[in-house]
GROMACS .gro file of C-alpha atoms in nm:
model
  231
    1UNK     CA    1   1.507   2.070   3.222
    2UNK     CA    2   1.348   2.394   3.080
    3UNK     CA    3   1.597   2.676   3.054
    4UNK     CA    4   1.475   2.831   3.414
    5UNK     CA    5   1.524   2.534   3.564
    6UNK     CA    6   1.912   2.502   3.465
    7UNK     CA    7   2.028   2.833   3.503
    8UNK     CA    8   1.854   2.826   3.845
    9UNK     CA    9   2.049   2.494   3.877
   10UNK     CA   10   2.321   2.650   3.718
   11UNK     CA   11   2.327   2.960   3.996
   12UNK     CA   12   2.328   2.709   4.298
   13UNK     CA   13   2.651   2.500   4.193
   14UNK     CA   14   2.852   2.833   4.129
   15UNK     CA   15   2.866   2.724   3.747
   16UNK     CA   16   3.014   3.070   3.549
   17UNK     CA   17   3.026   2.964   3.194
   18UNK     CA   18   2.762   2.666   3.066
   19UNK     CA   19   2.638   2.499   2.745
   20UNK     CA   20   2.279   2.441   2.632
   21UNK     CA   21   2.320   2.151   2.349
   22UNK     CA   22   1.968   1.979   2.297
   23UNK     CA   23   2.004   1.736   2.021
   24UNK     CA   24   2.005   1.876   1.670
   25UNK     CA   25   1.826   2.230   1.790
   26UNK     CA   26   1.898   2.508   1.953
   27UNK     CA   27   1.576   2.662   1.991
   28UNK     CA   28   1.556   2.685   2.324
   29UNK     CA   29   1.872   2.903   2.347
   30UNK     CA   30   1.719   3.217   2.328
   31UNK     CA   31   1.521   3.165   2.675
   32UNK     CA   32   1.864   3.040   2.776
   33UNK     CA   33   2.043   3.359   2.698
   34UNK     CA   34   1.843   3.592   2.842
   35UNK     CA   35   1.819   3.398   3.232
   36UNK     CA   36   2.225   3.348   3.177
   37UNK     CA   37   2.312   3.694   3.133
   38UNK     CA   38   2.025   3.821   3.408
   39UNK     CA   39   2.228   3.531   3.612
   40UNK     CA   40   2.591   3.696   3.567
   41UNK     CA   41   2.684   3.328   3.375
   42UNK     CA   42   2.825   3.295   3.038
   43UNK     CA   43   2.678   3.104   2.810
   44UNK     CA   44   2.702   2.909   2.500
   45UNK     CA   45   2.493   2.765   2.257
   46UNK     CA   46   2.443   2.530   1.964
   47UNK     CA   47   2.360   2.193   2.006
   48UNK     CA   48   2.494   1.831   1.978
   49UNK     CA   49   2.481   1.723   1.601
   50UNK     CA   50   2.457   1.396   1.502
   51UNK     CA   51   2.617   1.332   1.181
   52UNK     CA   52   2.617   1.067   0.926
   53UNK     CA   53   2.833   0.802   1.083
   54UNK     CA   54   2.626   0.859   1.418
   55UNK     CA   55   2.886   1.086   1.587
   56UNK     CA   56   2.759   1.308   1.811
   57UNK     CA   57   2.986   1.694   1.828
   58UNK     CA   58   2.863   1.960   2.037
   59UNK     CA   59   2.903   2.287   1.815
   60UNK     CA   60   2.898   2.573   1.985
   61UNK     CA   61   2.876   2.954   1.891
   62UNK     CA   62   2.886   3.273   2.179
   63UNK     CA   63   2.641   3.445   1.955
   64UNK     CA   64   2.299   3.317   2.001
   65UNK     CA   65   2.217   3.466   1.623
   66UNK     CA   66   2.519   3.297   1.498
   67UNK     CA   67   2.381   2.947   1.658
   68UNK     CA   68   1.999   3.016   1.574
   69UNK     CA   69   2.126   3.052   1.173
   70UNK     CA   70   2.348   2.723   1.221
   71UNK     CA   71   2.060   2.556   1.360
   72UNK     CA   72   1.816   2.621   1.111
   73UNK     CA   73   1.996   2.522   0.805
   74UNK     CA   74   2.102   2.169   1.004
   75UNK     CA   75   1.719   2.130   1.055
   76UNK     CA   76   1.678   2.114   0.755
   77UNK     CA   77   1.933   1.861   0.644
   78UNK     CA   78   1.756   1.628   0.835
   79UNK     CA   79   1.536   1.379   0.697
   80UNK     CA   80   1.154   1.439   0.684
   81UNK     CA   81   1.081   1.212   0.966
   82UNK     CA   82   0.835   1.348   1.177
   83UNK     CA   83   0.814   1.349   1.556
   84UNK     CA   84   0.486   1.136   1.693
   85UNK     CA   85   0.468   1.288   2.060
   86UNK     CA   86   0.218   0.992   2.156
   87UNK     CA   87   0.507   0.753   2.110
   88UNK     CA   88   0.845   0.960   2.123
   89UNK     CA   89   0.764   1.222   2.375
   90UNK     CA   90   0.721   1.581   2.328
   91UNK     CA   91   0.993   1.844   2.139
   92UNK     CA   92   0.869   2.163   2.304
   93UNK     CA   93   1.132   2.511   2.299
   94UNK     CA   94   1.007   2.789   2.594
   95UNK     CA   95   1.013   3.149   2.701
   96UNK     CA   96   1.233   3.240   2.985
   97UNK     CA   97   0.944   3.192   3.174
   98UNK     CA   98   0.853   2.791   3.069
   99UNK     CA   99   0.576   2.900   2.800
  100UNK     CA  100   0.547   2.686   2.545
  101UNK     CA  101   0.640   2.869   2.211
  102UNK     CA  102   0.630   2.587   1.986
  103UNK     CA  103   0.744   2.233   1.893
  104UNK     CA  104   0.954   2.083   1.680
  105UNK     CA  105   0.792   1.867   1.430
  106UNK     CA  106   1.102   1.682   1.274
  107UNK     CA  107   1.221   1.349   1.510
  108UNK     CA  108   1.552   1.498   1.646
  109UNK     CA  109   1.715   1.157   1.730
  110UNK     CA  110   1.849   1.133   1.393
  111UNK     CA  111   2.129   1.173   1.207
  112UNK     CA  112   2.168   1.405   0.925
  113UNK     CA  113   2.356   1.348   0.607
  114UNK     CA  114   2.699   1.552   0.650
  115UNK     CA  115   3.026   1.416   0.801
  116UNK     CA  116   3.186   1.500   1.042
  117UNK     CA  117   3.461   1.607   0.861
  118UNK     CA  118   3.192   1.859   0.672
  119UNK     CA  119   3.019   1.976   1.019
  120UNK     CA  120   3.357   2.066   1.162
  121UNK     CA  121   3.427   2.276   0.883
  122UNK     CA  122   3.060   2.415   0.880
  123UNK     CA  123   3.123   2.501   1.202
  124UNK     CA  124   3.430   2.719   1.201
  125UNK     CA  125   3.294   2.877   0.910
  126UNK     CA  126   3.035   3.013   1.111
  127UNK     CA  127   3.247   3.095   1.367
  128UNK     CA  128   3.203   2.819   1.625
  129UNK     CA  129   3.367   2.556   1.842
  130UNK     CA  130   3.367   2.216   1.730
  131UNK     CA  131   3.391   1.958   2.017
  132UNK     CA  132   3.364   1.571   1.941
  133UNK     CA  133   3.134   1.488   2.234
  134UNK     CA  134   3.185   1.195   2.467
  135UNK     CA  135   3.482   0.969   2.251
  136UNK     CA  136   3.538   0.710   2.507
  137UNK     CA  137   3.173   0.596   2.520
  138UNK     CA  138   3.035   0.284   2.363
  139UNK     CA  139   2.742   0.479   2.140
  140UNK     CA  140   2.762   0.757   1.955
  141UNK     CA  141   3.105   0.846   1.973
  142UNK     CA  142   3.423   0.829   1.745
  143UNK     CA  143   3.565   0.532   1.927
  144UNK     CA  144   3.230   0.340   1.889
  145UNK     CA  145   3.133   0.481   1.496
  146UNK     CA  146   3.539   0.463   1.374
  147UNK     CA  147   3.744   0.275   1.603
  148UNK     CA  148   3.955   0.521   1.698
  149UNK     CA  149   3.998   0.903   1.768
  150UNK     CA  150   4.107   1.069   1.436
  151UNK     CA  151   4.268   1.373   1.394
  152UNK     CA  152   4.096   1.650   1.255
  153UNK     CA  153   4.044   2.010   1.325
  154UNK     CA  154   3.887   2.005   1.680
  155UNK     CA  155   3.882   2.244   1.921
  156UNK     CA  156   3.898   1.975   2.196
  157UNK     CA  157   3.769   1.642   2.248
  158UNK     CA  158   3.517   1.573   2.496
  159UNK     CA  159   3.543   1.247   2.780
  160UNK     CA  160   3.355   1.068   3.037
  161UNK     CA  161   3.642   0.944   3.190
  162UNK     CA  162   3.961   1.172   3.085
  163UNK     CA  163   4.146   0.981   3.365
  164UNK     CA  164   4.137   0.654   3.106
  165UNK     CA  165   4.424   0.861   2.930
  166UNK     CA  166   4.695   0.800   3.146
  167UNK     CA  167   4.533   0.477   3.325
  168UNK     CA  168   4.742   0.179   3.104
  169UNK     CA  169   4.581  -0.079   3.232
  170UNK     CA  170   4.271   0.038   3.036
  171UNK     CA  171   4.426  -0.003   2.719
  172UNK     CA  172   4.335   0.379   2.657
  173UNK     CA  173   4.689   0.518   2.725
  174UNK     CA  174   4.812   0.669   2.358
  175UNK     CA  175   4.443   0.669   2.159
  176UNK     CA  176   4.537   1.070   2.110
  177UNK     CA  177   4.640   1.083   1.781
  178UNK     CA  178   4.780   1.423   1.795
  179UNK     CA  179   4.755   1.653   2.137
  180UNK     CA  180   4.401   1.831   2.168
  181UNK     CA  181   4.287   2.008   2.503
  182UNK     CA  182   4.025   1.786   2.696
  183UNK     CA  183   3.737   1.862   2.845
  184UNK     CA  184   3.436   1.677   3.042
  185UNK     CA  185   3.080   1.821   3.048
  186UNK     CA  186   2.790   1.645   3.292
  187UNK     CA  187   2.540   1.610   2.962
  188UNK     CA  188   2.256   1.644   3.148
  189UNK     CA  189   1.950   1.496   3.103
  190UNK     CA  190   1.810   1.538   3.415
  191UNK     CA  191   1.864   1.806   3.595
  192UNK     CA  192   2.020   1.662   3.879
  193UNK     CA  193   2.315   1.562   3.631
  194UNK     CA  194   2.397   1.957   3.578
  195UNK     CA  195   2.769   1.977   3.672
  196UNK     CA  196   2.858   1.670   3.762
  197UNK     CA  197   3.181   1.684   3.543
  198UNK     CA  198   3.254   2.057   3.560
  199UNK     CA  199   3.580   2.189   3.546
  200UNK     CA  200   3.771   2.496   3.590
  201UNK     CA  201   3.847   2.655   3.253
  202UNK     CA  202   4.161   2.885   3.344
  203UNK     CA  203   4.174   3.189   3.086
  204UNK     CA  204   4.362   3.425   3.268
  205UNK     CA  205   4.376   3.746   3.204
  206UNK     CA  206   4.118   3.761   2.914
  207UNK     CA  207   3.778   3.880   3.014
  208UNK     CA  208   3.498   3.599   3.027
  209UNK     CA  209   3.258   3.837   2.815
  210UNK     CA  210   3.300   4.091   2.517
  211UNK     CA  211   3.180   4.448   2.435
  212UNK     CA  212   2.791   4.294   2.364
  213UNK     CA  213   2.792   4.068   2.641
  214UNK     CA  214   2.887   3.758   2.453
  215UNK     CA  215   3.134   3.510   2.553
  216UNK     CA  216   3.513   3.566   2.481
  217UNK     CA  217   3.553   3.318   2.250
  218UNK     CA  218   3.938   3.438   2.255
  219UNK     CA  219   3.949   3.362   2.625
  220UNK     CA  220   3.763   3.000   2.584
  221UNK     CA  221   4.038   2.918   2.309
  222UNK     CA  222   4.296   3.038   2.575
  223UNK     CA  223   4.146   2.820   2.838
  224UNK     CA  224   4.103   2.548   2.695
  225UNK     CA  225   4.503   2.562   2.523
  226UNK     CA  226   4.625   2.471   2.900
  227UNK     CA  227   4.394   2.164   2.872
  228UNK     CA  228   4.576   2.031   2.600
  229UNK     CA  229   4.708   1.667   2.671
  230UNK     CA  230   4.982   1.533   2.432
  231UNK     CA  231   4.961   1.162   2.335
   0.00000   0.00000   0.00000
């Protein structure tokens, strides 16, 4: 799962705009930038926060500078407990070309101590996307943490299983609490996983990237408007 190997992946499955979210960093984003726009593909980055209830949000930014200064100051909300490779398994970030450039020495499956109310807001200050991640799962999600979806300000909500929405007999039918777009994402751990949810993201006639060669976040807000699904 280095950043070669998914944009490689990435490349095969005809997969134009993409995500790198590694859990609580996003240092291996810059490696991820630089194959993505050698590839043609847009990309995103941030990562998937986990916040004080145990929520995990993907947050994502089109600037990598704007995610690398987001990332740093959530690093160091977290608490000072340190990653033992022997037990836990390495926490390596990469060149472009799979060198190792460092590790990350804090444990990263943690929670920090912010909201998610105060991470949302973080977020847009910064000028990202905020995206509850996975809400109908049984872990780490606002169903499992809250009991329900609550409304807030997010720029979509994230499901396994978005068909559950209009399936009654789940029981799932009407958990929207206001209308939000919806999206999937394959969350890949292994690499195999890479688009296994994908979906087409329709933005018409905005252009995916801007002036620098950053994602339109203008055209992902667009796209992702048409995905909105009204309880």
């Amino acid at each position: 799962m280095s950043p070669a190997a998914i944009v490689e992946t990435l490349v095969k499955k005809n997969i134009g705009l993409a995500a790198l979210t590694d859990h609580n960093t996003a240092l291996n984003c810059p490696a991820f930038s630089l194959l993505c726009r050698k590839a043609g593909i847009g990309a995103l980055y941030g990562m998937e926060a986990q916040t004080t209830e145990e929520i995990h949000a993907l947050c994502l930014f089109s600037v990598l500078a704007d995610a690398l200064d987001f990332c740093k100051k959530w690093y160091d909300l977290l608490p000072p407990v340190m990653n033992i490779p022997e037990r836990t398994g390495d926490q390596v970030y990469v060149s472009e070309t799979d060198e190792i450039l460092g590790e990350v020495e804090k444990y990263l499956i943690i929670s920090a101590p912010v909201s998610l109310d105060a991470l949302a807001l973080e977020v847009h200050r910064c000028g990202g996307l905020i995206i509850p991640a996975h809400v109908d799962r049984p872990a780490f999600s606002m169903t499992s943490q809250l009991g329900v979806i609550v409304k807030g300000p997010w720029d979509a909500l994230e499901f396994v299983r978005p068909q559950c929405l209009s399936e009654k007999k789940t029981g799932a039918a009407g958990i929207l609490p206001a209308p939000y777009p919806v999206t999937t994402s394959s969350d890949a751990h292994y690499i195999e996983h890479i688009g296994r949810r994908a979906f087409d993201l329709n933005i018409g006639t905005f252009p995916l990237f801007d002036e620098s060669g950053n994602v339109n976040l203008a055209a992902v807000r667009a796209g992702l408007a048409k995905r909105v699904v009204t309880p």
